[in-house]
Each structure stands twice: as C-alpha cells, then as structure tokens.
Amino acid sequence: MGGGRSQVNKAHKTRFASKASRHAHKIDKVRSGKPESSHRAAVKGARAARIQQSKAIRDKKRAALLKEKRSTIGSSGTPRVIVLVGLSSSSNVGSLAKDLLTFAEGCDGKLRSSTVASPTYKLRTTVLQAPYGDLTSCMELAKVADLLAFVLPANSLYSGDSSSPIDEFGSQCLSVFRAMGLPSTAVFIRDLPADNKSRQELKKAATSFLSAELPEDCKFYLADTKDDLHKFMWLFKEQHLSSPHWRNQRPYVMSEQAMRWAESPYGKVCIKPDDNTGLCTLLVSGYLRAHNLSVNQLVHVSGAGDFQLSQIDVLKDPCPLNERKSSDVMETEDNGIQIVNTFVPDCTNQEPLLVENVPDPLAGEQTWPTEEDMEEANINNKQRKLVKRKLPRGTSEYQAAWIVDDTDDEDNDSDNDNQAGSGMVIDEQGHADQGSDGSDIDAVSHFTEKFDEETVGDTEMADEENLTKEQIEAEIKKIKEANAEDEEFPDEVETPLDVPAKKRFAKYRGLKSFRTSSWDPKESLPPDYARIFAFDNFTRTQKHVLAKIAELDGGTKDCALVGSYVRLHVTNIPTDIASKLCHPSRRIPVVVSGLLQHESKMSVLHFSIKKHDSYEAPIKSKEPLIFNVGFRQFTARPLFSSDNINCNKHKMERFLHHGRFSVASVYAPICFPPLPLIVLKNRDGEQPAIAAVGSLKSVDPDRIILKKIVLTGYPQRVSKLKAIVRYMFHNPEDVKWFKPVELWTKHGCRGRIKETVGTHGAMKCIFNSSIQQHDTVCMSLFKRAYPKWPEQLYQV
C-alpha cells in the first residue's frame, strides 16, 4: 500500500505521553503556524534526496565503465597487450606467441608486426615475449602489460617428473610482479596429451598448484589446439581488464616493434641527429594510452631520463580493424607514413625542463643593519644578561639550547667544575654557583660525603697511567666482548685514543628526550639541499596536479587523443644513449611516459621498504642501488631509518634488516604516490638481484633522520648510587666537555657525570638507583644524517 492509505503505527502508549501531546490534535494547526505533517514531509524529502544521490553515483559509474569499454574494445581502442612469461626454462614462449598472432590475424603468411588486427573477433592484440632469465626486461614488459600470461608446460605437472613447474627465476618474477601491482592475469597450459580426461586433470592440477601464487580472478586456459585459442580469444575480447592505479595516472606510449623477419616504417625507433652537438631527436611511434598527451608536457624515456617534446605527429593507424579510405590525411612522407595532424609546443605554455635548483651564492649574505635592528639587538642582549650561562668557548646560543640543565647541589660541591670553560654547565636560575637551593635530599648529600671519603681516584688511576696504548686497547676489547654483543647494541662506537672525543664527535649533541626535544629542520643543511625543491603542502599540490590531468582529458588543444597512433619527437637526447635504445639487440620496446607537473625536479623522496626474502647479503646505508619506481629506473644511494609515528625524529639504521619495514630516503626526481618500488642490486657478471620491495611514502626534505652513537664505559669502583667509570673517555677535557649529557645503563639506571678522576679520562658519576659492578654505562649522542647525491642518475 502507498499514499495516504499507508499504515501508521502509534509511536507510544498514551499513558506515557505528556498532557500537551495528548491534546495536540485539538489545536488548530493553521493557527499554531505548524504545517500539517511537517516531520513526515521532511523525512520523505531526505529519503528522496538520498535515493537521488545514489542514482547519480550509479549513473556516473555506469557512464565511466561504458566509456572505458568503448575505448578499449573496437576500432577506437588501443591494441590489448599480452605479455607471455615463462615460469620455468622448459616453457616454450616463442611458439605460443607465434600461434596467437597467426590465429588472431587469420592467415598463414609471414607476420609483419607484433600487433595484429582480427576482424573475426573485432579485436586488436599485441603479443610480447618476456625473455627468460632477464629480470629487468621482464619488469619493463610487465609495466605495460594489459594481460600478464604465464606459460606452464604440462609435462612439469607429471608426478614422475622431477622438475618443478616454477623454478627459481619464475618465483622471482612472481614476487616482483606482485610488488609492482598485477594487471589482469592468465595461465596458458601447453604440451597437453590428446585425451580429454587427462587434459582436464592437468588443468585442475595447475589450478591447485598456482592458485596460491596468483590473484583469485586469474583465468586458466588450455592453449594447444585452434579450438583452445578460439575459446581464449572469444573470452579475452569480452574480459574487463584491470591495471595498476599508478599506470592509469600517466599517459604513455610503447614503441611498436617490427618482427625480425619483416621491416615496417611504422615499427621503428628512429634517430634524427642534430648538428655537431652530441645530441639528437628520438622518434618513437606507438599508440597513446591511459590519457591525452600534451605537446607542452615533459616526458620520461625509460632508463634514459626526462626530456621535452619538439613535436607530436598523429599518424594514420597502421593496424586498423576496418580498411577504409580516410580523407583527413594532411600529408604523406616519402616512406609511406601518412600524417593526420601535427602539434607543436607553445613557448609560453611549455613546461621547462628543471632538474636541479640553481642556488644563489649571495642568498646567505648579511646586509648592513639598520638603526631599528641595532636597538632590537641591544634589548635582546640586555635580556640575555639577566640569565647567567656558563658555556664552552665558541658555543652559540642555539647550541646552548641543547645542553641539559642540571641544578643539583652536586654540581656546586666540585671546585674544579666552577672554572670558566670547564664544561657545558648552564645556570638558568640567574644566581651564582654558590647559591645552592638545597634541592637534593639529605640521604644523597650524606652518601656523597661518604663516597668521597671511600673513593680515592688518583691512587686508583695510578696503575692505569703506566699502561701502554696497546694494553689499553686490548683491555677495552676484552671488556666489550664480555659485556655486549653487536647485534643487541648496534649503535655502540669506541672512543679513539689518539683524537679527543670533543673533536671526533663535534657534530654530535645530546638529547634530553628523543621524542620531545626540539630539532630545527632548517639548521646546518648540506650544500645538496640548495639543489632540490620542496612543497609547502604536498597533498594540496598533488590534488592540483591530478586536476590538471583531468582537464587535459577534457580538452583537445595541443593534445593528442588517447587511442591515437602518434609519433613523438623527443628532443635533446645524447646520441650515445639514443643509439643504445635503438640497438637491434634490444629485446624490449621503448616506453615514453608523460610526466605530471613538477615530476622532473629533484627532491628528497622517502620509500617504505622491506628487504626481499631471497636476498641474503647485507644492504648498507648509502650503498648504490637501482630503484624502479613506476616507469622510472634510476640509481640512488638510500639512507635507511625507522618510522616513528608519534615523533618527528627518526633514527638512522646502518643496515636494512630482514623481516621488518624501514624508510629509505634518497635524492631523486619528484614522484606522486601511489607508486611501487623494486630495488635491484648489481652483481659482477650476473643479472641484477632483487634486494628489496616497497612503495613511495612521501616527498619531504624536512624529515629529520638522526644518527645515534652510544659511548660506553665500565664501572671500576661502585658504591651504591656512585661509581667511577673508565674507558668512555681518555682525557679529562672530554669528560668536562660531555658533562651535561645524561648517562644511562643497560640495567635501566639514569645518571650524570659529577667530576673527573685522574688524567686518563676516568670520571665520577652519580645515578638515580644502585648500580651494579657488571653494568655498562652509556651516553647517547645524535647528529642529523642525509642521503648521498647519486653520481649518475640514469644508466642505460
């Protein structure tokens, strides 16, 4: 039922209602000013609005899906790319590729190209073969694949055969493809027996064996006979293909390759040399995919770098589904290529090729101060004089902010520590050292006097002064081996004997709290930071850049439309690099991808990274590695660090450890997430090995990475809260210099340095609880670390 006759239930029992609500029906609704059934009308209006909104969302999704289907199927869609990958050395990929192309073309003649048009299935298909054993080539082909098809020989599934269906290289490829983001996948089963029962049993065995390695929507096909190929082509035509999200954000062109036994003017990557400059123009022909491409955009040639476009030619489709005369051809070249349209960049709108920032050497120069500046400086100096600080000579006010403020009475007991320049002591209370506030408890004061009577530092260190340098080093090594392991305490370093610690660790500073202590991200930046770019708001910039790509798809001015066959004129490429891209021995196509705004500029990129299970060798920070990020492949020297969620400071890691994620920071061209990361490590005379996998996390030069070192000392004499510690430093000046830094022990005690003892760096320390003789006293120091600038970014 509907309308006014619909059932209305009573909201409450009347005995629970108020008197006003029980007499509400007697009041004239016109006189009261309330419209009739106003609440019910509001509810109906809100429900209608929700229904309308849901319908609009459905219509939008349906229209987008229909547009995508029309753009990928039929004469207006680009050829679907099938990449055949062998999971073992016994997989015969070449014969399957030839069978697919021959069957799709419908003729037994010689094939002219790897792309064929099938009028029977109304489908254009490109079939590429991934070379077995070449991991880099397989990765590059998987980046452009619409369907990633794995070839599995049936004889590897027999129980009597000792060979596995997936060998070591096949498992490596699967792990890399999963990390990159898999497109639609399929499995072709070859070399099947003749009887139908055995064929179905082998298909079930292959499905059960590979289902755990591949996505749930992976299709399994028998691919021996023409009927099998006919079934695959019919299903492949109607299949909705999925692709990684990062690939759908950027336009790209894959060069169409001519087959080795036939030459075609459409299928070449050509070079147009310039006049005696060592540069040339690279001509790449292929179908434009994913988005429209503007001639004013920058492009990236895989493995070569970022470049500008000098021209885009829209050519006549060399592989149409329906051969018919076209009247829109503008001109025909001598080699038979017909040009439909040509786009030339606009100098005012063309994006400049900026890679590094040009620093201004005078940017840090100071100008002559004005009278207002002088008055302000005098006022600040008067205010600073109100607070007395005792600092080492040459210490700035900013460095003084890092010094721990200790106001205990123990500092006032020592006569040696009150001399100027003897240590990093601060008096924030504005009184002299003799003006003690008596904040220490009586028990600690009584213990201090008792400890001073019991401990005679000079006599204890008299024997050590007679030791030689070799004997001291041997004793330190013996103690360290007995008290600590390197895996448990990886930050421990030894204080050198021949160099003062305050010089050796001059760039380090102590932190009262790693989480809450402040650290200026703009302080003492390296010269390389003058060459990079930074964003005020990276998320807002990314939204703006993606909105520009959406606007580009809506307009046609200076843009080649997606799905058209184009020839890109990539200018100012070094001739030696272009000749390698065009070499006949190259087994993979050249991929030219359009760059988003700002993606050619250098900055500091941070990747979430995890060491690959198959890689056993250690990976050290700042070691040269090959980074594969989207369509890009470049060399970087990453700096590894932890990822602290509740802190803006992150601890540097010297090695990339197994079984957990770290953050790798590199100098690299700007990229917008999401993007996958595959890290390769070069090996002498062998193919690169997979070292790590991950994804792009952020672009932020202000991320603070701190290198931590731990200086260790060992108690020589212990008495409750006090101890004499040796071997942390080797001269009294170092003890005085590092006196303000807090100490801690491996058994959980906290303390500080009280005074020096002897002439060989021993020191008297006080702790907040009783210290054990077998404990180890530690001091944590920090300095900011930066990644290393790559010597050569791209290597072809």
Short mmCIF file of C-alpha atoms in Angstrom, two decimals, residues 472-629:
data_model
loop_
_atom_site.label_atom_id
_atom_site.label_comp_id
_atom_site.label_asym_id
_atom_site.label_seq_id
_atom_site.Cartn_x
_atom_site.Cartn_y
_atom_site.Cartn_z
CA ILE A 472 94.56 -0.19 27.00
CA GLU A 473 93.07 -1.17 23.62
CA ALA A 474 93.36 -4.87 24.46
CA GLU A 475 91.64 -4.36 27.80
CA ILE A 476 88.83 -2.33 26.22
CA LYS A 477 88.28 -5.02 23.60
CA LYS A 478 88.19 -7.72 26.21
CA ILE A 479 85.59 -5.89 28.30
CA LYS A 480 83.41 -5.09 25.30
CA GLU A 481 83.37 -8.70 24.16
CA ALA A 482 82.36 -9.81 27.63
CA ASN A 483 79.57 -7.26 28.19
CA ALA A 484 77.84 -6.51 24.90
CA GLU A 485 77.06 -8.01 21.51
CA ASP A 486 76.99 -6.00 18.34
CA GLU A 487 73.58 -7.25 17.24
CA GLU A 488 71.95 -6.27 20.51
CA PHE A 489 73.60 -2.82 20.72
CA PRO A 490 74.39 -1.80 17.11
CA ASP A 491 75.00 1.89 17.89
CA GLU A 492 78.00 1.41 20.16
CA VAL A 493 81.24 3.02 19.00
CA GLU A 494 84.66 3.20 20.55
CA THR A 495 86.22 6.49 21.59
CA PRO A 496 89.53 6.92 19.73
CA LEU A 497 92.71 7.12 21.77
CA ASP A 498 94.64 9.47 19.50
CA VAL A 499 91.86 12.02 18.80
CA PRO A 500 89.97 13.95 21.51
CA ALA A 501 86.34 12.93 21.72
CA LYS A 502 85.11 16.52 21.57
CA LYS A 503 86.78 16.83 18.14
CA ARG A 504 85.86 13.39 16.88
CA PHE A 505 82.20 13.82 17.88
CA ALA A 506 81.97 17.59 17.37
CA LYS A 507 78.87 17.30 15.16
CA TYR A 508 77.00 15.20 17.72
CA ARG A 509 74.80 16.51 20.53
CA GLY A 510 72.88 15.06 23.41
CA LEU A 511 69.10 14.98 23.65
CA LYS A 512 67.19 15.04 26.90
CA SER A 513 64.31 13.24 25.17
CA PHE A 514 64.38 11.78 21.68
CA ARG A 515 60.63 12.22 21.32
CA THR A 516 60.00 15.68 22.80
CA SER A 517 63.27 17.60 22.33
CA SER A 518 63.13 20.12 19.51
CA TRP A 519 65.34 19.99 16.43
CA ASP A 520 65.32 22.71 13.79
CA PRO A 521 64.87 21.06 10.34
CA LYS A 522 66.49 24.08 8.61
CA GLU A 523 69.67 24.12 10.68
CA SER A 524 73.09 23.41 9.10
CA LEU A 525 71.74 21.93 5.88
CA PRO A 526 74.24 20.37 3.45
CA PRO A 527 75.07 22.09 0.11
CA ASP A 528 73.00 19.47 -1.76
CA TYR A 529 69.83 20.91 -0.17
CA ALA A 530 70.35 24.07 -2.22
CA ARG A 531 69.84 21.98 -5.39
CA ILE A 532 66.47 20.43 -4.52
CA PHE A 533 62.83 21.58 -4.43
CA ALA A 534 60.28 21.40 -1.61
CA PHE A 535 56.49 21.82 -1.30
CA ASP A 536 54.60 23.93 1.20
CA ASN A 537 51.74 21.42 1.09
CA PHE A 538 52.47 18.24 -0.82
CA THR A 539 48.92 16.82 -0.61
CA ARG A 540 47.38 20.01 -1.97
CA THR A 541 49.93 20.12 -4.80
CA GLN A 542 49.14 16.52 -5.75
CA LYS A 543 45.40 17.30 -5.95
CA HIS A 544 46.14 20.30 -8.15
CA VAL A 545 48.38 18.26 -10.46
CA LEU A 546 45.84 15.45 -10.88
CA ALA A 547 43.11 18.01 -11.57
CA LYS A 548 45.25 19.36 -14.42
CA ILE A 549 45.44 15.89 -15.96
CA ALA A 550 41.65 15.62 -15.77
CA GLU A 551 41.33 19.00 -17.51
CA LEU A 552 43.74 17.77 -20.19
CA ASP A 553 41.47 14.81 -20.92
CA GLY A 554 38.52 17.16 -21.39
CA GLY A 555 40.22 19.50 -23.86
CA THR A 556 41.78 18.82 -27.25
CA LYS A 557 44.00 21.89 -27.69
CA ASP A 558 47.65 20.91 -28.33
CA CYS A 559 46.80 17.37 -27.19
CA ALA A 560 46.99 14.01 -28.88
CA LEU A 561 43.91 11.99 -28.02
CA VAL A 562 44.16 8.72 -26.15
CA GLY A 563 43.94 5.73 -28.51
CA SER A 564 45.52 7.52 -31.49
CA TYR A 565 48.69 6.34 -33.18
CA VAL A 566 51.34 9.01 -32.59
CA ARG A 567 54.98 9.72 -33.31
CA LEU A 568 56.78 11.59 -30.54
CA HIS A 569 59.78 13.81 -31.28
CA VAL A 570 61.80 13.63 -28.06
CA THR A 571 64.47 16.29 -28.30
CA ASN A 572 67.96 16.85 -26.84
CA ILE A 573 68.79 13.22 -26.10
CA PRO A 574 72.51 12.32 -26.02
CA THR A 575 73.42 10.39 -29.14
CA ASP A 576 75.12 7.52 -27.31
CA ILE A 577 72.02 6.93 -25.14
CA ALA A 578 69.67 7.08 -28.15
CA SER A 579 71.83 4.62 -30.08
CA LYS A 580 71.54 2.12 -27.23
CA LEU A 581 67.75 2.48 -27.25
CA CYS A 582 67.67 1.80 -31.00
CA HIS A 583 70.16 -1.04 -30.98
CA PRO A 584 68.88 -4.16 -32.81
CA SER A 585 69.81 -6.38 -29.86
CA ARG A 586 67.32 -4.61 -27.58
CA ARG A 587 64.57 -7.10 -26.82
CA ILE A 588 62.01 -4.83 -25.19
CA PRO A 589 60.10 -1.83 -26.56
CA VAL A 590 60.96 1.75 -25.68
CA VAL A 591 58.39 3.29 -23.31
CA VAL A 592 57.84 7.06 -23.25
CA SER A 593 55.58 8.21 -20.41
CA GLY A 594 54.17 11.67 -19.81
CA LEU A 595 55.26 13.39 -16.62
CA LEU A 596 52.97 15.18 -14.23
CA GLN A 597 53.80 18.72 -13.21
CA HIS A 598 56.99 19.05 -11.07
CA GLU A 599 57.99 15.41 -11.68
CA SER A 600 61.29 16.34 -13.33
CA LYS A 601 62.59 18.26 -10.29
CA MET A 602 64.88 16.75 -7.68
CA SER A 603 63.86 16.44 -4.05
CA VAL A 604 64.14 14.05 -1.10
CA LEU A 605 61.85 11.03 -1.53
CA HIS A 606 61.00 8.58 1.25
CA PHE A 607 60.06 4.98 0.48
CA SER A 608 58.60 2.35 2.75
CA ILE A 609 60.91 -0.57 2.04
CA LYS A 610 61.38 -4.19 3.10
CA LYS A 611 64.27 -6.49 2.34
CA HIS A 612 63.41 -9.29 -0.08
CA ASP A 613 63.34 -12.80 1.35
CA SER A 614 65.62 -14.20 -1.36
CA TYR A 615 68.41 -11.66 -0.79
CA GLU A 616 70.85 -12.75 1.91
CA ALA A 617 73.71 -10.25 1.55
CA PRO A 618 73.72 -7.21 3.87
CA ILE A 619 72.47 -3.90 2.45
CA LYS A 620 74.29 -0.94 3.93
CA SER A 621 73.07 2.66 4.04
CA LYS A 622 74.31 4.91 1.21
CA GLU A 623 75.13 1.88 -0.93
CA PRO A 624 74.42 2.35 -4.69
CA LEU A 625 71.18 0.59 -5.65
CA ILE A 626 68.88 0.58 -8.69
CA PHE A 627 65.42 1.96 -7.90
CA ASN A 628 62.47 1.04 -10.14
CA VAL A 629 59.64 3.49 -9.34
#
